[in-house]
């Protein structure tokens, strides 16, 4: 009896799509190259969505918040499905690969945020290749996302204070914490000063110099976030801010985490594997976060450290009630900034400028009833305003976010 062979493309479309959706994304990408019929059936956003939902790429935890809808292109769904599949191969992860899809997944609560148990791998990726500052900036962003997660990495967090995610069915040796000390040392260094010939506010601002500062700000912010939450857990600082005005009710300061920040509201994140992903990602938050509306709408709060020079220590006092006013400069491409805020020493004013192109800013902090000032040197990041404050080798780091 002669055997008959049924070709795959002869099956009903629904069956083909079902078969395609139970395999990894790479299989579908291979199928769409076979012929036009299979491409027409398999190159469908429902197929790629099913692949992600089935977790068939690597059988890991479910991805609860896929950053796409049915209105997005099939190409976008295919890219996220492929990124999801790549994320499953943690053991063979490379810096080049992570840079193509890591930020997109980690900012949308993908399980890779917690599957990467230790931060040392990300730190090594960010520092193994210093010849490409844009690529390094992307990896420093990934490191900051990991450090700022609700469950900080075990090789950085102080044992017993913060929840550390345990990866099921995987045996890890006790983490070594050399990286913790290396990152904490960042808190004693000022944000890199301007070394290029162009003024910091210039539209021709040197991109390499900016990215170098951006990487430093992100990595320092990551460990600053860990330290603030550790001190809150120990009770040495409090999330309840008491204003000097006796009629003002106390305010609660909730420290942002990677999971709590809605990055899609402040960043135009490129799709995974986009050709310009590395070069555009360090700047994709600036259009929204340096706008007059963003700066002025609502209040800002945060913490500062006393960690530079003679101010070195483990004190992280809170800041609250900061309201910015942004005015046009008639001569320069900057915002003229004014702000009123309050900390443990009372009310203060911030006055200075912010570059429209890069979000870099210089501010002077002047407290009520005092005749001296503190110099702020900061930049706008996807996590808020980050930088250093102080004067004459005395100060620390500061982090403000929208509340």
GROMACS .gro file of C-alpha atoms in nm:
model
  403
    1UNK     CA    1   0.000   0.000   0.000
    2UNK     CA    2   0.144   0.331  -0.105
    3UNK     CA    3   0.201   0.574   0.180
    4UNK     CA    4   0.083   0.929   0.137
    5UNK     CA    5   0.269   1.225   0.284
    6UNK     CA    6   0.067   1.520   0.397
    7UNK     CA    7   0.246   1.848   0.361
    8UNK     CA    8   0.235   2.086   0.653
    9UNK     CA    9   0.100   2.370   0.445
   10UNK     CA   10  -0.190   2.150   0.337
   11UNK     CA   11  -0.331   2.146   0.687
   12UNK     CA   12  -0.597   2.395   0.795
   13UNK     CA   13  -0.455   2.731   0.901
   14UNK     CA   14  -0.581   2.691   1.257
   15UNK     CA   15  -0.395   2.361   1.296
   16UNK     CA   16  -0.073   2.504   1.154
   17UNK     CA   17  -0.092   2.799   1.391
   18UNK     CA   18  -0.155   2.566   1.682
   19UNK     CA   19   0.149   2.357   1.595
   20UNK     CA   20   0.363   2.667   1.552
   21UNK     CA   21   0.257   2.819   1.883
   22UNK     CA   22   0.365   2.523   2.096
   23UNK     CA   23   0.728   2.546   1.988
   24UNK     CA   24   0.994   2.812   2.047
   25UNK     CA   25   0.989   3.133   1.850
   26UNK     CA   26   1.293   3.029   1.646
   27UNK     CA   27   1.086   2.746   1.494
   28UNK     CA   28   0.821   2.988   1.369
   29UNK     CA   29   1.084   3.220   1.223
   30UNK     CA   30   1.220   2.921   1.034
   31UNK     CA   31   0.873   2.820   0.912
   32UNK     CA   32   0.792   3.160   0.765
   33UNK     CA   33   1.097   3.124   0.542
   34UNK     CA   34   0.981   2.792   0.390
   35UNK     CA   35   0.723   2.928   0.147
   36UNK     CA   36   0.462   3.196   0.103
   37UNK     CA   37   0.178   2.978   0.232
   38UNK     CA   38   0.343   2.908   0.567
   39UNK     CA   39   0.454   3.268   0.597
   40UNK     CA   40   0.099   3.388   0.545
   41UNK     CA   41  -0.034   3.154   0.815
   42UNK     CA   42   0.245   3.165   1.074
   43UNK     CA   43   0.345   3.530   1.053
   44UNK     CA   44   0.055   3.628   1.275
   45UNK     CA   45   0.058   3.814   1.606
   46UNK     CA   46  -0.171   3.552   1.760
   47UNK     CA   47   0.099   3.289   1.702
   48UNK     CA   48   0.372   3.494   1.866
   49UNK     CA   49   0.143   3.591   2.152
   50UNK     CA   50   0.062   3.223   2.212
   51UNK     CA   51   0.432   3.137   2.215
   52UNK     CA   52   0.489   3.391   2.491
   53UNK     CA   53   0.179   3.285   2.684
   54UNK     CA   54   0.273   2.917   2.659
   55UNK     CA   55   0.627   2.992   2.782
   56UNK     CA   56   0.728   2.727   2.531
   57UNK     CA   57   1.055   2.901   2.463
   58UNK     CA   58   1.202   2.800   2.798
   59UNK     CA   59   0.928   2.688   3.031
   60UNK     CA   60   0.985   2.959   3.288
   61UNK     CA   61   0.750   3.177   3.488
   62UNK     CA   62   0.460   3.351   3.322
   63UNK     CA   63   0.508   3.703   3.188
   64UNK     CA   64   0.216   3.895   3.340
   65UNK     CA   65   0.251   4.229   3.162
   66UNK     CA   66   0.342   4.189   2.794
   67UNK     CA   67   0.386   4.548   2.667
   68UNK     CA   68   0.190   4.493   2.344
   69UNK     CA   69  -0.170   4.491   2.225
   70UNK     CA   70  -0.346   4.354   1.918
   71UNK     CA   71  -0.296   4.695   1.761
   72UNK     CA   72   0.082   4.648   1.755
   73UNK     CA   73   0.251   4.513   1.445
   74UNK     CA   74   0.324   4.145   1.390
   75UNK     CA   75   0.690   4.239   1.366
   76UNK     CA   76   0.681   4.383   1.719
   77UNK     CA   77   0.516   4.066   1.852
   78UNK     CA   78   0.778   3.851   1.676
   79UNK     CA   79   1.061   4.055   1.826
   80UNK     CA   80   0.925   4.028   2.179
   81UNK     CA   81   0.861   3.655   2.136
   82UNK     CA   82   1.219   3.606   2.019
   83UNK     CA   83   1.351   3.815   2.309
   84UNK     CA   84   1.144   3.604   2.548
   85UNK     CA   85   1.301   3.292   2.401
   86UNK     CA   86   1.653   3.436   2.429
   87UNK     CA   87   1.587   3.523   2.793
   88UNK     CA   88   1.541   3.154   2.869
   89UNK     CA   89   1.902   3.073   2.787
   90UNK     CA   90   2.049   3.246   3.093
   91UNK     CA   91   2.348   3.013   3.107
   92UNK     CA   92   2.462   3.127   2.761
   93UNK     CA   93   2.379   3.494   2.808
   94UNK     CA   94   2.621   3.744   2.654
   95UNK     CA   95   2.653   4.120   2.687
   96UNK     CA   96   2.594   4.164   2.314
   97UNK     CA   97   2.274   3.960   2.329
   98UNK     CA   98   2.137   4.119   2.646
   99UNK     CA   99   2.195   4.466   2.504
  100UNK     CA  100   1.954   4.391   2.219
  101UNK     CA  101   1.654   4.293   2.430
  102UNK     CA  102   1.732   4.321   2.803
  103UNK     CA  103   1.595   4.670   2.876
  104UNK     CA  104   1.273   4.604   2.688
  105UNK     CA  105   1.198   4.290   2.892
  106UNK     CA  106   1.321   4.412   3.230
  107UNK     CA  107   1.118   4.735   3.216
  108UNK     CA  108   0.802   4.534   3.146
  109UNK     CA  109   0.827   4.297   3.444
  110UNK     CA  110   0.957   3.999   3.247
  111UNK     CA  111   1.065   3.703   3.466
  112UNK     CA  112   1.427   3.761   3.354
  113UNK     CA  113   1.433   4.046   3.608
  114UNK     CA  114   1.434   3.784   3.886
  115UNK     CA  115   1.585   3.490   3.700
  116UNK     CA  116   1.910   3.689   3.692
  117UNK     CA  117   1.975   3.613   4.057
  118UNK     CA  118   2.308   3.791   4.099
  119UNK     CA  119   2.419   4.134   3.979
  120UNK     CA  120   2.782   4.043   3.916
  121UNK     CA  121   2.705   3.915   3.567
  122UNK     CA  122   2.539   4.244   3.471
  123UNK     CA  123   2.822   4.446   3.625
  124UNK     CA  124   3.077   4.241   3.432
  125UNK     CA  125   2.882   4.292   3.110
  126UNK     CA  126   2.869   4.669   3.164
  127UNK     CA  127   3.243   4.694   3.229
  128UNK     CA  128   3.394   4.433   2.999
  129UNK     CA  129   3.378   4.654   2.690
  130UNK     CA  130   3.439   5.024   2.737
  131UNK     CA  131   3.494   5.105   2.369
  132UNK     CA  132   3.122   5.144   2.296
  133UNK     CA  133   2.973   5.394   2.545
  134UNK     CA  134   2.618   5.354   2.411
  135UNK     CA  135   2.627   4.976   2.459
  136UNK     CA  136   2.771   5.023   2.808
  137UNK     CA  137   2.489   5.266   2.890
  138UNK     CA  138   2.229   5.005   2.795
  139UNK     CA  139   2.394   4.744   3.018
  140UNK     CA  140   2.433   4.992   3.307
  141UNK     CA  141   2.060   5.055   3.273
  142UNK     CA  142   1.998   4.678   3.304
  143UNK     CA  143   2.218   4.669   3.615
  144UNK     CA  144   2.023   4.957   3.771
  145UNK     CA  145   1.693   4.781   3.693
  146UNK     CA  146   1.816   4.469   3.870
  147UNK     CA  147   1.951   4.655   4.173
  148UNK     CA  148   1.626   4.850   4.208
  149UNK     CA  149   1.399   4.547   4.189
  150UNK     CA  150   1.178   4.457   4.485
  151UNK     CA  151   1.408   4.162   4.552
  152UNK     CA  152   1.763   4.299   4.514
  153UNK     CA  153   2.036   4.057   4.403
  154UNK     CA  154   2.185   3.839   4.676
  155UNK     CA  155   2.542   3.944   4.597
  156UNK     CA  156   2.461   4.309   4.673
  157UNK     CA  157   2.182   4.323   4.935
  158UNK     CA  158   2.273   4.300   5.302
  159UNK     CA  159   2.156   3.958   5.426
  160UNK     CA  160   1.833   3.948   5.624
  161UNK     CA  161   1.708   4.302   5.554
  162UNK     CA  162   1.544   4.294   5.211
  163UNK     CA  163   1.358   4.009   5.038
  164UNK     CA  164   1.596   3.818   4.812
  165UNK     CA  165   1.431   3.613   4.539
  166UNK     CA  166   1.520   3.246   4.551
  167UNK     CA  167   1.517   3.080   4.212
  168UNK     CA  168   1.328   2.749   4.239
  169UNK     CA  169   1.494   2.422   4.135
  170UNK     CA  170   1.838   2.582   4.109
  171UNK     CA  171   2.121   2.531   4.355
  172UNK     CA  172   2.344   2.836   4.395
  173UNK     CA  173   2.642   2.867   4.629
  174UNK     CA  174   2.625   3.143   4.892
  175UNK     CA  175   2.688   3.469   4.705
  176UNK     CA  176   3.009   3.659   4.756
  177UNK     CA  177   2.964   4.030   4.816
  178UNK     CA  178   3.276   4.192   4.673
  179UNK     CA  179   3.046   4.365   4.426
  180UNK     CA  180   2.850   4.526   4.710
  181UNK     CA  181   3.160   4.703   4.837
  182UNK     CA  182   3.261   4.803   4.486
  183UNK     CA  183   2.922   4.961   4.424
  184UNK     CA  184   2.906   5.129   4.765
  185UNK     CA  185   3.236   5.299   4.684
  186UNK     CA  186   3.054   5.480   4.402
  187UNK     CA  187   2.862   5.677   4.664
  188UNK     CA  188   3.186   5.849   4.771
  189UNK     CA  189   3.262   5.982   4.421
  190UNK     CA  190   3.121   6.297   4.268
  191UNK     CA  191   2.932   6.275   3.940
  192UNK     CA  192   3.188   6.309   3.663
  193UNK     CA  193   3.262   6.669   3.572
  194UNK     CA  194   3.241   6.808   3.221
  195UNK     CA  195   3.564   6.737   3.036
  196UNK     CA  196   3.473   6.800   2.673
  197UNK     CA  197   3.507   7.130   2.493
  198UNK     CA  198   3.136   7.190   2.439
  199UNK     CA  199   2.935   7.353   2.722
  200UNK     CA  200   2.712   7.109   2.908
  201UNK     CA  201   2.397   7.278   2.777
  202UNK     CA  202   2.511   7.288   2.411
  203UNK     CA  203   2.306   7.107   2.142
  204UNK     CA  204   2.645   6.975   2.022
  205UNK     CA  205   2.717   6.823   2.363
  206UNK     CA  206   2.971   6.542   2.330
  207UNK     CA  207   2.772   6.217   2.344
  208UNK     CA  208   3.060   6.011   2.484
  209UNK     CA  209   3.106   6.244   2.781
  210UNK     CA  210   2.733   6.243   2.848
  211UNK     CA  211   2.707   5.863   2.833
  212UNK     CA  212   3.001   5.823   3.070
  213UNK     CA  213   2.819   6.035   3.328
  214UNK     CA  214   2.489   5.856   3.255
  215UNK     CA  215   2.644   5.515   3.332
  216UNK     CA  216   2.792   5.644   3.657
  217UNK     CA  217   2.458   5.795   3.762
  218UNK     CA  218   2.263   5.476   3.689
  219UNK     CA  219   2.500   5.240   3.868
  220UNK     CA  220   2.531   5.469   4.171
  221UNK     CA  221   2.155   5.508   4.184
  222UNK     CA  222   2.119   5.129   4.188
  223UNK     CA  223   2.325   5.088   4.505
  224UNK     CA  224   2.174   5.406   4.656
  225UNK     CA  225   1.831   5.247   4.618
  226UNK     CA  226   1.952   4.933   4.795
  227UNK     CA  227   2.110   5.130   5.080
  228UNK     CA  228   1.804   5.350   5.136
  229UNK     CA  229   1.575   5.048   5.156
  230UNK     CA  230   1.816   4.872   5.391
  231UNK     CA  231   1.824   5.171   5.625
  232UNK     CA  232   1.445   5.191   5.613
  233UNK     CA  233   1.427   4.823   5.706
  234UNK     CA  234   1.662   4.883   6.000
  235UNK     CA  235   1.459   5.183   6.114
  236UNK     CA  236   1.747   5.430   6.099
  237UNK     CA  237   1.544   5.644   5.857
  238UNK     CA  238   1.169   5.666   5.815
  239UNK     CA  239   0.931   5.685   5.522
  240UNK     CA  240   0.713   5.927   5.718
  241UNK     CA  241   0.811   6.286   5.645
  242UNK     CA  242   0.708   6.547   5.900
  243UNK     CA  243   0.685   6.903   5.767
  244UNK     CA  244   0.797   7.200   5.976
  245UNK     CA  245   0.453   7.353   5.928
  246UNK     CA  246   0.254   7.213   6.223
  247UNK     CA  247  -0.066   7.233   6.018
  248UNK     CA  248   0.073   7.017   5.735
  249UNK     CA  249  -0.007   6.645   5.775
  250UNK     CA  250   0.285   6.398   5.762
  251UNK     CA  251   0.362   6.250   5.420
  252UNK     CA  252   0.463   5.897   5.332
  253UNK     CA  253   0.758   5.847   5.097
  254UNK     CA  254   0.738   5.523   4.901
  255UNK     CA  255   1.072   5.430   4.743
  256UNK     CA  256   1.025   5.340   4.375
  257UNK     CA  257   1.127   4.997   4.251
  258UNK     CA  258   1.166   4.856   3.902
  259UNK     CA  259   0.828   4.689   3.941
  260UNK     CA  260   0.647   5.005   4.053
  261UNK     CA  261   0.774   5.243   3.783
  262UNK     CA  262   0.561   5.265   3.469
  263UNK     CA  263   0.844   5.308   3.221
  264UNK     CA  264   0.608   5.317   2.924
  265UNK     CA  265   0.476   5.649   3.055
  266UNK     CA  266   0.816   5.817   3.056
  267UNK     CA  267   1.017   5.638   2.787
  268UNK     CA  268   0.978   5.572   2.416
  269UNK     CA  269   1.141   5.231   2.441
  270UNK     CA  270   1.254   5.082   2.107
  271UNK     CA  271   1.144   4.729   2.023
  272UNK     CA  272   1.390   4.446   2.088
  273UNK     CA  273   1.658   4.394   1.824
  274UNK     CA  274   1.599   4.740   1.676
  275UNK     CA  275   1.900   4.859   1.480
  276UNK     CA  276   1.921   5.185   1.676
  277UNK     CA  277   1.834   5.038   2.017
  278UNK     CA  278   2.173   5.098   2.182
  279UNK     CA  279   2.209   5.451   2.051
  280UNK     CA  280   1.852   5.561   2.120
  281UNK     CA  281   1.774   5.397   2.454
  282UNK     CA  282   1.990   5.625   2.676
  283UNK     CA  283   1.800   5.924   2.534
  284UNK     CA  284   1.448   5.784   2.488
  285UNK     CA  285   1.318   5.925   2.819
  286UNK     CA  286   1.429   6.283   2.762
  287UNK     CA  287   1.150   6.408   2.535
  288UNK     CA  288   0.889   6.335   2.801
  289UNK     CA  289   1.084   6.380   3.124
  290UNK     CA  290   1.242   6.715   3.039
  291UNK     CA  291   0.915   6.868   2.922
  292UNK     CA  292   0.768   7.163   3.111
  293UNK     CA  293   0.453   6.963   3.185
  294UNK     CA  294   0.644   6.671   3.337
  295UNK     CA  295   0.866   6.891   3.550
  296UNK     CA  296   0.588   7.109   3.686
  297UNK     CA  297   0.303   6.861   3.725
  298UNK     CA  298   0.294   6.734   4.083
  299UNK     CA  299   0.556   6.708   4.353
  300UNK     CA  300   0.897   6.545   4.376
  301UNK     CA  301   1.039   6.361   4.677
  302UNK     CA  302   1.347   6.157   4.753
  303UNK     CA  303   1.653   6.106   4.966
  304UNK     CA  304   2.008   6.230   4.978
  305UNK     CA  305   2.322   6.064   5.109
  306UNK     CA  306   2.604   6.207   5.315
  307UNK     CA  307   2.881   6.006   5.153
  308UNK     CA  308   3.137   6.234   4.985
  309UNK     CA  309   3.446   6.372   5.156
  310UNK     CA  310   3.413   6.471   5.521
  311UNK     CA  311   3.036   6.407   5.503
  312UNK     CA  312   3.094   6.034   5.462
  313UNK     CA  313   2.852   5.820   5.662
  314UNK     CA  314   2.534   5.614   5.648
  315UNK     CA  315   2.281   5.899   5.675
  316UNK     CA  316   2.004   5.921   5.412
  317UNK     CA  317   1.764   6.203   5.512
  318UNK     CA  318   1.444   6.246   5.309
  319UNK     CA  319   1.338   6.538   5.089
  320UNK     CA  320   0.973   6.619   5.018
  321UNK     CA  321   0.735   6.870   4.866
  322UNK     CA  322   0.962   6.980   4.581
  323UNK     CA  323   0.770   7.172   4.315
  324UNK     CA  324   0.950   7.288   4.001
  325UNK     CA  325   0.885   7.584   3.780
  326UNK     CA  326   1.044   7.573   3.432
  327UNK     CA  327   1.097   7.896   3.238
  328UNK     CA  328   1.234   7.952   2.890
  329UNK     CA  329   1.582   8.095   2.858
  330UNK     CA  330   1.581   8.356   2.579
  331UNK     CA  331   1.942   8.284   2.482
  332UNK     CA  332   2.025   7.921   2.563
  333UNK     CA  333   1.860   7.580   2.493
  334UNK     CA  334   1.785   7.523   2.862
  335UNK     CA  335   1.508   7.549   3.115
  336UNK     CA  336   1.556   7.802   3.391
  337UNK     CA  337   1.448   7.603   3.697
  338UNK     CA  338   1.307   7.722   4.026
  339UNK     CA  339   1.184   7.489   4.299
  340UNK     CA  340   1.066   7.501   4.657
  341UNK     CA  341   1.114   7.201   4.884
  342UNK     CA  342   1.174   7.086   5.240
  343UNK     CA  343   1.406   6.850   5.425
  344UNK     CA  344   1.493   6.784   5.788
  345UNK     CA  345   1.657   7.125   5.820
  346UNK     CA  346   1.353   7.315   5.692
  347UNK     CA  347   1.252   7.480   5.368
  348UNK     CA  348   1.490   7.548   5.082
  349UNK     CA  349   1.504   7.688   4.731
  350UNK     CA  350   1.659   7.529   4.422
  351UNK     CA  351   1.767   7.756   4.138
  352UNK     CA  352   1.951   7.664   3.821
  353UNK     CA  353   1.926   7.535   3.465
  354UNK     CA  354   1.861   7.210   3.280
  355UNK     CA  355   1.982   7.131   2.928
  356UNK     CA  356   1.696   7.041   2.693
  357UNK     CA  357   1.901   6.792   2.492
  358UNK     CA  358   2.053   6.582   2.771
  359UNK     CA  359   1.858   6.656   3.089
  360UNK     CA  360   2.179   6.761   3.268
  361UNK     CA  361   2.127   7.026   3.530
  362UNK     CA  362   2.317   7.251   3.770
  363UNK     CA  363   2.124   7.382   4.071
  364UNK     CA  364   2.198   7.581   4.384
  365UNK     CA  365   2.027   7.478   4.707
  366UNK     CA  366   1.974   7.762   4.952
  367UNK     CA  367   1.807   7.699   5.289
  368UNK     CA  368   1.583   7.951   5.458
  369UNK     CA  369   1.774   8.177   5.692
  370UNK     CA  370   2.117   8.061   5.571
  371UNK     CA  371   2.365   8.250   5.356
  372UNK     CA  372   2.557   7.953   5.212
  373UNK     CA  373   2.447   7.722   4.933
  374UNK     CA  374   2.497   7.365   4.813
  375UNK     CA  375   2.575   7.292   4.448
  376UNK     CA  376   2.370   7.021   4.277
  377UNK     CA  377   2.509   6.856   3.966
  378UNK     CA  378   2.245   6.614   3.834
  379UNK     CA  379   2.087   6.455   3.530
  380UNK     CA  380   1.741   6.333   3.442
  381UNK     CA  381   1.727   5.954   3.422
  382UNK     CA  382   1.434   5.716   3.364
  383UNK     CA  383   1.424   5.679   3.745
  384UNK     CA  384   1.411   6.054   3.816
  385UNK     CA  385   1.669   6.321   3.898
  386UNK     CA  386   2.002   6.171   4.006
  387UNK     CA  387   2.333   6.336   4.091
  388UNK     CA  388   2.556   6.483   4.356
  389UNK     CA  389   2.518   6.774   4.595
  390UNK     CA  390   2.759   6.956   4.821
  391UNK     CA  391   3.046   7.197   4.827
  392UNK     CA  392   3.417   7.199   4.911
  393UNK     CA  393   3.459   6.821   4.936
  394UNK     CA  394   3.149   6.777   5.152
  395UNK     CA  395   2.821   6.629   5.032
  396UNK     CA  396   2.676   6.317   4.875
  397UNK     CA  397   2.428   6.184   4.622
  398UNK     CA  398   2.066   6.289   4.574
  399UNK     CA  399   1.770   6.115   4.410
  400UNK     CA  400   1.432   6.280   4.346
  401UNK     CA  401   1.132   6.115   4.183
  402UNK     CA  402   0.776   6.217   4.095
  403UNK     CA  403   0.508   6.130   4.350
   0.00000   0.00000   0.00000
